[in-house]
Short mmCIF file of C-alpha atoms in Angstrom, two decimals:
data_model
loop_
_atom_site.label_atom_id
_atom_site.label_comp_id
_atom_site.label_asym_id
_atom_site.label_seq_id
_atom_site.Cartn_x
_atom_site.Cartn_y
_atom_site.Cartn_z
CA MET A 124 -33.65 10.65 6.17
CA LEU A 125 -30.59 12.64 5.07
CA ASP A 126 -32.75 15.55 3.90
CA ASP A 127 -34.41 15.79 7.34
CA TYR A 128 -31.03 15.73 9.02
CA THR A 129 -29.61 18.48 6.79
CA ARG A 130 -32.58 20.73 7.53
CA LYS A 131 -32.14 20.30 11.28
CA SER A 132 -28.34 20.54 11.29
CA GLY A 133 -28.01 23.47 8.92
CA ILE A 134 -25.85 21.54 6.44
CA GLY A 135 -26.45 22.83 2.92
CA PRO A 136 -28.10 20.51 0.38
CA LEU A 137 -25.05 20.48 -1.91
CA ARG A 138 -22.71 19.64 0.95
CA ALA A 139 -25.06 16.88 2.09
CA GLU A 140 -25.12 15.41 -1.42
CA LEU A 141 -21.32 15.25 -1.28
CA ILE A 142 -21.10 13.82 2.25
CA GLU A 143 -23.51 10.99 1.45
CA PRO A 144 -21.42 9.15 -1.22
CA ILE A 145 -18.25 9.68 0.81
CA LEU A 146 -19.81 8.05 3.86
CA LEU A 147 -21.37 5.22 1.87
CA PHE A 148 -18.11 4.47 0.09
CA ALA A 149 -16.26 4.55 3.42
CA VAL A 150 -18.72 2.07 4.94
CA PHE A 151 -19.21 -0.29 2.00
CA PHE A 152 -15.84 -0.39 0.24
CA LEU A 153 -13.02 1.48 2.02
CA PRO A 154 -12.31 -1.17 4.69
CA ALA A 155 -11.76 -3.83 2.04
CA TYR A 156 -9.68 -1.43 -0.06
CA LEU A 157 -7.40 -0.64 2.90
CA LEU A 158 -6.90 -4.33 3.66
CA GLN A 159 -5.95 -5.25 0.09
CA ASN A 160 -3.02 -7.64 -0.24
CA GLN A 161 -1.58 -10.27 -2.55
CA SER A 162 -2.83 -13.27 -0.55
CA VAL A 163 -6.20 -13.82 -2.26
CA ASP A 164 -6.95 -17.55 -2.45
CA PRO A 165 -7.37 -18.51 -6.15
CA SER A 166 -9.71 -21.34 -5.13
CA LEU A 167 -11.94 -19.05 -3.06
CA PHE A 168 -14.96 -19.58 -5.30
CA ASP A 169 -14.72 -23.33 -4.80
CA SER A 170 -16.11 -22.95 -1.27
CA PRO A 171 -19.92 -23.09 -0.80
CA LEU A 172 -19.37 -21.38 2.56
CA PHE A 173 -17.82 -18.38 0.80
CA HIS A 174 -20.89 -18.02 -1.43
CA GLY A 175 -23.21 -18.22 1.57
CA ILE A 176 -21.28 -15.60 3.55
CA TYR A 177 -21.05 -13.34 0.51
CA PHE A 178 -24.82 -13.51 0.02
CA VAL A 179 -25.50 -12.68 3.68
CA GLN A 180 -23.10 -9.71 3.53
CA THR A 181 -24.02 -8.27 0.14
CA LEU A 182 -27.81 -8.54 -0.11
CA PRO A 183 -28.44 -6.29 2.93
CA MET A 184 -26.12 -3.64 1.45
CA ILE A 185 -28.10 -3.66 -1.80
CA LEU A 186 -31.38 -3.36 0.08
CA PHE A 187 -30.04 -0.60 2.32
CA LEU A 188 -28.85 1.49 -0.63
CA LEU A 189 -32.19 1.04 -2.39
CA PHE A 190 -33.98 2.04 0.80
CA LEU A 191 -31.80 5.13 1.13
CA LEU A 192 -32.51 6.11 -2.47
CA SER A 193 -36.23 5.53 -2.02
CA ARG A 194 -36.24 8.26 0.66
CA LYS A 195 -35.11 10.91 -1.82
CA GLY A 196 -38.65 11.83 -2.81
CA PRO A 197 -41.12 11.13 -5.63
CA HIS A 198 -39.71 9.46 -8.74
CA TRP A 199 -36.43 8.90 -6.90
CA TRP A 200 -35.45 6.15 -9.34
CA ILE A 201 -35.27 8.43 -12.39
CA PRO A 202 -31.92 10.18 -11.69
CA TYR A 203 -30.35 6.81 -10.90
CA ARG A 204 -31.92 5.03 -13.91
CA ILE A 205 -33.30 2.19 -11.82
CA THR A 206 -36.00 0.79 -14.08
CA ARG A 207 -38.13 -2.34 -14.24
CA PHE A 208 -36.48 -5.47 -15.57
CA ARG A 209 -37.30 -6.21 -19.20
CA THR A 210 -36.52 -9.34 -21.21
CA ARG A 211 -34.44 -7.29 -23.64
CA ASP A 212 -32.06 -6.48 -20.77
CA ILE A 213 -30.72 -10.04 -21.05
CA GLY A 214 -29.77 -9.50 -24.68
CA ARG A 215 -28.27 -6.14 -23.84
CA GLY A 216 -26.31 -7.78 -21.05
CA VAL A 217 -24.86 -10.29 -23.50
CA VAL A 218 -23.83 -7.47 -25.86
CA ILE A 219 -22.17 -5.59 -22.98
CA TRP A 220 -20.36 -8.77 -21.91
CA LEU A 221 -19.02 -9.22 -25.45
CA ALA A 222 -18.05 -5.54 -25.59
CA VAL A 223 -16.01 -5.89 -22.40
CA TRP A 224 -14.08 -8.82 -23.89
CA ALA A 225 -13.72 -7.01 -27.21
CA VAL A 226 -11.94 -4.15 -25.43
CA LEU A 227 -9.94 -6.26 -22.95
CA ILE A 228 -8.47 -8.80 -25.39
CA PRO A 229 -6.55 -6.18 -27.45
CA PHE A 230 -5.40 -4.59 -24.19
CA PHE A 231 -4.03 -7.89 -22.88
CA LEU A 232 -2.40 -8.68 -26.25
CA LEU A 233 -0.73 -5.27 -26.36
CA ILE A 234 0.56 -5.66 -22.81
CA SER A 235 1.91 -9.13 -23.66
CA LEU A 236 3.67 -7.85 -26.77
CA LEU A 237 5.29 -5.00 -24.86
CA ASN A 238 6.47 -7.17 -22.01
CA THR A 239 5.90 -10.85 -21.25
CA GLY A 240 6.13 -10.25 -17.52
CA LEU A 241 3.47 -7.56 -17.72
CA GLY A 242 1.29 -9.94 -19.71
CA GLU A 243 1.45 -12.47 -16.89
CA GLU A 244 0.77 -9.73 -14.32
CA ALA A 245 -2.31 -8.63 -16.28
CA VAL A 246 -4.06 -11.86 -15.32
CA GLY A 247 -4.24 -10.68 -11.71
CA VAL A 248 -5.50 -13.45 -9.43
CA PRO A 249 -5.11 -16.85 -11.15
CA TRP A 250 -8.63 -18.04 -10.29
CA ASN A 251 -8.99 -21.79 -10.17
CA LEU A 252 -12.27 -23.71 -10.02
CA SER A 253 -11.89 -27.45 -9.53
CA SER A 254 -15.35 -28.74 -10.50
CA PRO A 255 -18.24 -27.67 -12.79
CA ALA A 256 -20.61 -28.65 -9.96
CA ILE A 257 -19.87 -25.32 -8.23
CA LEU A 258 -20.87 -23.25 -11.27
CA PRO A 259 -24.50 -22.56 -10.19
CA LEU A 260 -23.25 -21.05 -6.93
CA VAL A 261 -20.56 -19.14 -8.81
CA PHE A 262 -23.14 -17.69 -11.18
CA SER A 263 -25.41 -16.59 -8.32
CA THR A 264 -22.48 -14.83 -6.65
CA CYS A 265 -21.46 -13.19 -9.93
CA LEU A 266 -25.04 -12.00 -10.43
CA LEU A 267 -25.15 -10.54 -6.92
CA THR A 268 -21.77 -8.87 -7.45
CA GLY A 269 -22.89 -7.45 -10.78
CA TYR A 270 -25.99 -5.89 -9.28
CA TRP A 271 -24.25 -4.59 -6.16
CA GLU A 272 -21.28 -2.98 -7.91
CA GLU A 273 -23.34 -1.57 -10.76
CA LEU A 274 -25.95 -0.21 -8.35
CA PHE A 275 -23.26 1.67 -6.45
CA PHE A 276 -20.55 2.55 -8.98
CA ARG A 277 -22.76 3.22 -11.98
CA ALA A 278 -26.36 3.96 -10.94
CA TYR A 279 -25.77 5.62 -7.57
CA LEU A 280 -22.44 7.39 -8.12
CA ASP A 281 -23.24 8.62 -11.61
CA GLY A 282 -26.62 9.91 -10.45
CA GLN A 283 -25.13 11.49 -7.35
CA PHE A 284 -22.34 13.20 -9.27
CA LYS A 285 -24.97 14.61 -11.61
CA ARG A 286 -26.87 16.00 -8.61
CA LEU A 287 -23.60 17.62 -7.49
CA GLY A 288 -23.27 19.35 -10.85
CA LEU A 289 -20.20 17.46 -12.08
CA SER A 290 -19.75 17.28 -15.82
CA PRO A 291 -20.28 13.83 -17.39
CA ALA A 292 -16.54 13.54 -18.09
CA ARG A 293 -15.47 14.37 -14.54
CA ALA A 294 -18.14 12.10 -13.11
CA ALA A 295 -16.91 9.29 -15.36
CA VAL A 296 -13.28 9.72 -14.30
CA ALA A 297 -14.16 9.82 -10.60
CA GLY A 298 -16.42 6.78 -10.79
CA VAL A 299 -14.00 4.69 -12.86
CA LEU A 300 -11.04 5.50 -10.60
CA LEU A 301 -12.97 4.53 -7.48
CA PHE A 302 -14.07 1.31 -9.15
CA ALA A 303 -10.58 0.40 -10.36
CA SER A 304 -8.87 1.19 -7.07
CA GLY A 305 -10.49 -1.89 -5.59
CA HIS A 306 -8.18 -4.02 -7.74
CA LEU A 307 -4.87 -2.34 -6.97
CA TYR A 308 -3.99 -5.30 -4.75
CA GLN A 309 -3.65 -7.37 -7.93
CA GLY A 310 -1.16 -4.93 -9.43
CA LEU A 311 -1.20 -1.82 -11.61
CA ILE A 312 -1.98 -3.64 -14.87
CA PRO A 313 -5.03 -5.53 -13.52
CA ALA A 314 -6.25 -2.27 -11.97
CA LEU A 315 -5.88 -0.57 -15.37
CA GLY A 316 -7.82 -3.45 -16.95
CA THR A 317 -10.53 -2.95 -14.32
CA ALA A 318 -10.64 0.76 -15.17
CA ILE A 319 -11.23 -0.18 -18.81
CA ILE A 320 -14.05 -2.52 -17.77
CA GLY A 321 -15.53 0.26 -15.63
CA ALA A 322 -15.39 2.69 -18.55
CA VAL A 323 -17.15 0.23 -20.86
CA LEU A 324 -19.83 -0.47 -18.26
CA LEU A 325 -20.38 3.23 -17.59
CA TYR A 326 -20.69 3.97 -21.31
CA ALA A 327 -23.18 1.10 -21.66
CA PHE A 328 -25.10 2.32 -18.61
CA ARG A 329 -25.44 5.81 -20.00
CA ARG A 330 -26.43 4.49 -23.41
CA THR A 331 -28.96 1.88 -22.31
CA ARG A 332 -30.15 3.73 -19.18
CA SER A 333 -30.60 0.28 -17.68
CA LEU A 334 -29.08 -0.94 -14.42
CA HIS A 335 -30.19 -4.48 -15.27
CA ALA A 336 -28.34 -4.57 -18.59
CA VAL A 337 -24.98 -3.50 -17.15
CA ALA A 338 -25.40 -5.65 -14.03
CA LEU A 339 -25.99 -8.69 -16.24
CA GLY A 340 -23.08 -7.78 -18.52
CA HIS A 341 -20.84 -7.45 -15.46
CA ALA A 342 -22.08 -10.76 -14.07
CA PHE A 343 -21.60 -12.57 -17.40
CA TYR A 344 -18.02 -11.27 -17.62
CA ASN A 345 -17.09 -12.36 -14.09
CA PHE A 346 -18.72 -15.74 -14.60
CA SER A 347 -16.97 -16.32 -17.92
CA VAL A 348 -13.57 -15.66 -16.34
CA LEU A 349 -14.24 -18.07 -13.48
CA ALA A 350 -15.76 -20.72 -15.76
CA LEU A 351 -12.72 -20.51 -18.04
CA SER A 352 -10.51 -21.34 -15.08
CA LEU A 353 -11.90 -24.89 -15.26
CA TYR A 354 -10.13 -25.31 -18.57
CA VAL A 355 -7.42 -22.63 -18.69
CA ASP A 356 -4.51 -22.33 -16.28
CA PHE A 357 -4.29 -18.60 -15.49
CA GLY A 358 -1.24 -19.15 -13.35
#
């Protein structure tokens, strides 16, 4: 696909490798980033319709990105560390989920000690589920989100930055900043917390070399936050 186009158009391979993630980010994430605001409905996840629409929107994007990667030649999955699912990935996902909380809790405590107002701001959107009956749908959406965001921000971007010749440190900074910028609508502190999450997930991804492990860890974290809203008032 892209390789055929670059040969016909005269665009150099390195330039094409740079154009591709820019275009994909612009299509998949930039519109939502530009429309960020403070009016997110805390009860959004209570709606079965939301989960259905999210599934219809997100699954095709996952399949399209996988299709695009599959056109990169033999053994295309190796640079992006897209491996077969293994049972041990579930255990690794649990460890990653715990690691995210282990890093976030001290961060939130420190922010609260420095300034009570900042501590309240760190919560971001005060999610609010009204009934445990919605939890299966919430988990499926969290799982889809985990796989989609980890496929793009960890597997794809980290692999693509490596193909561009970026150092691991520069690739990490670029990927984490792009990931965190999607939460600026919640405020600077929540965005910083998201950057910390992104850094933990990237470290885990590079260590485990498993998309499944970090996707599950991401999903478990999101689900735990939403499930806690049944019992904890984040407002």
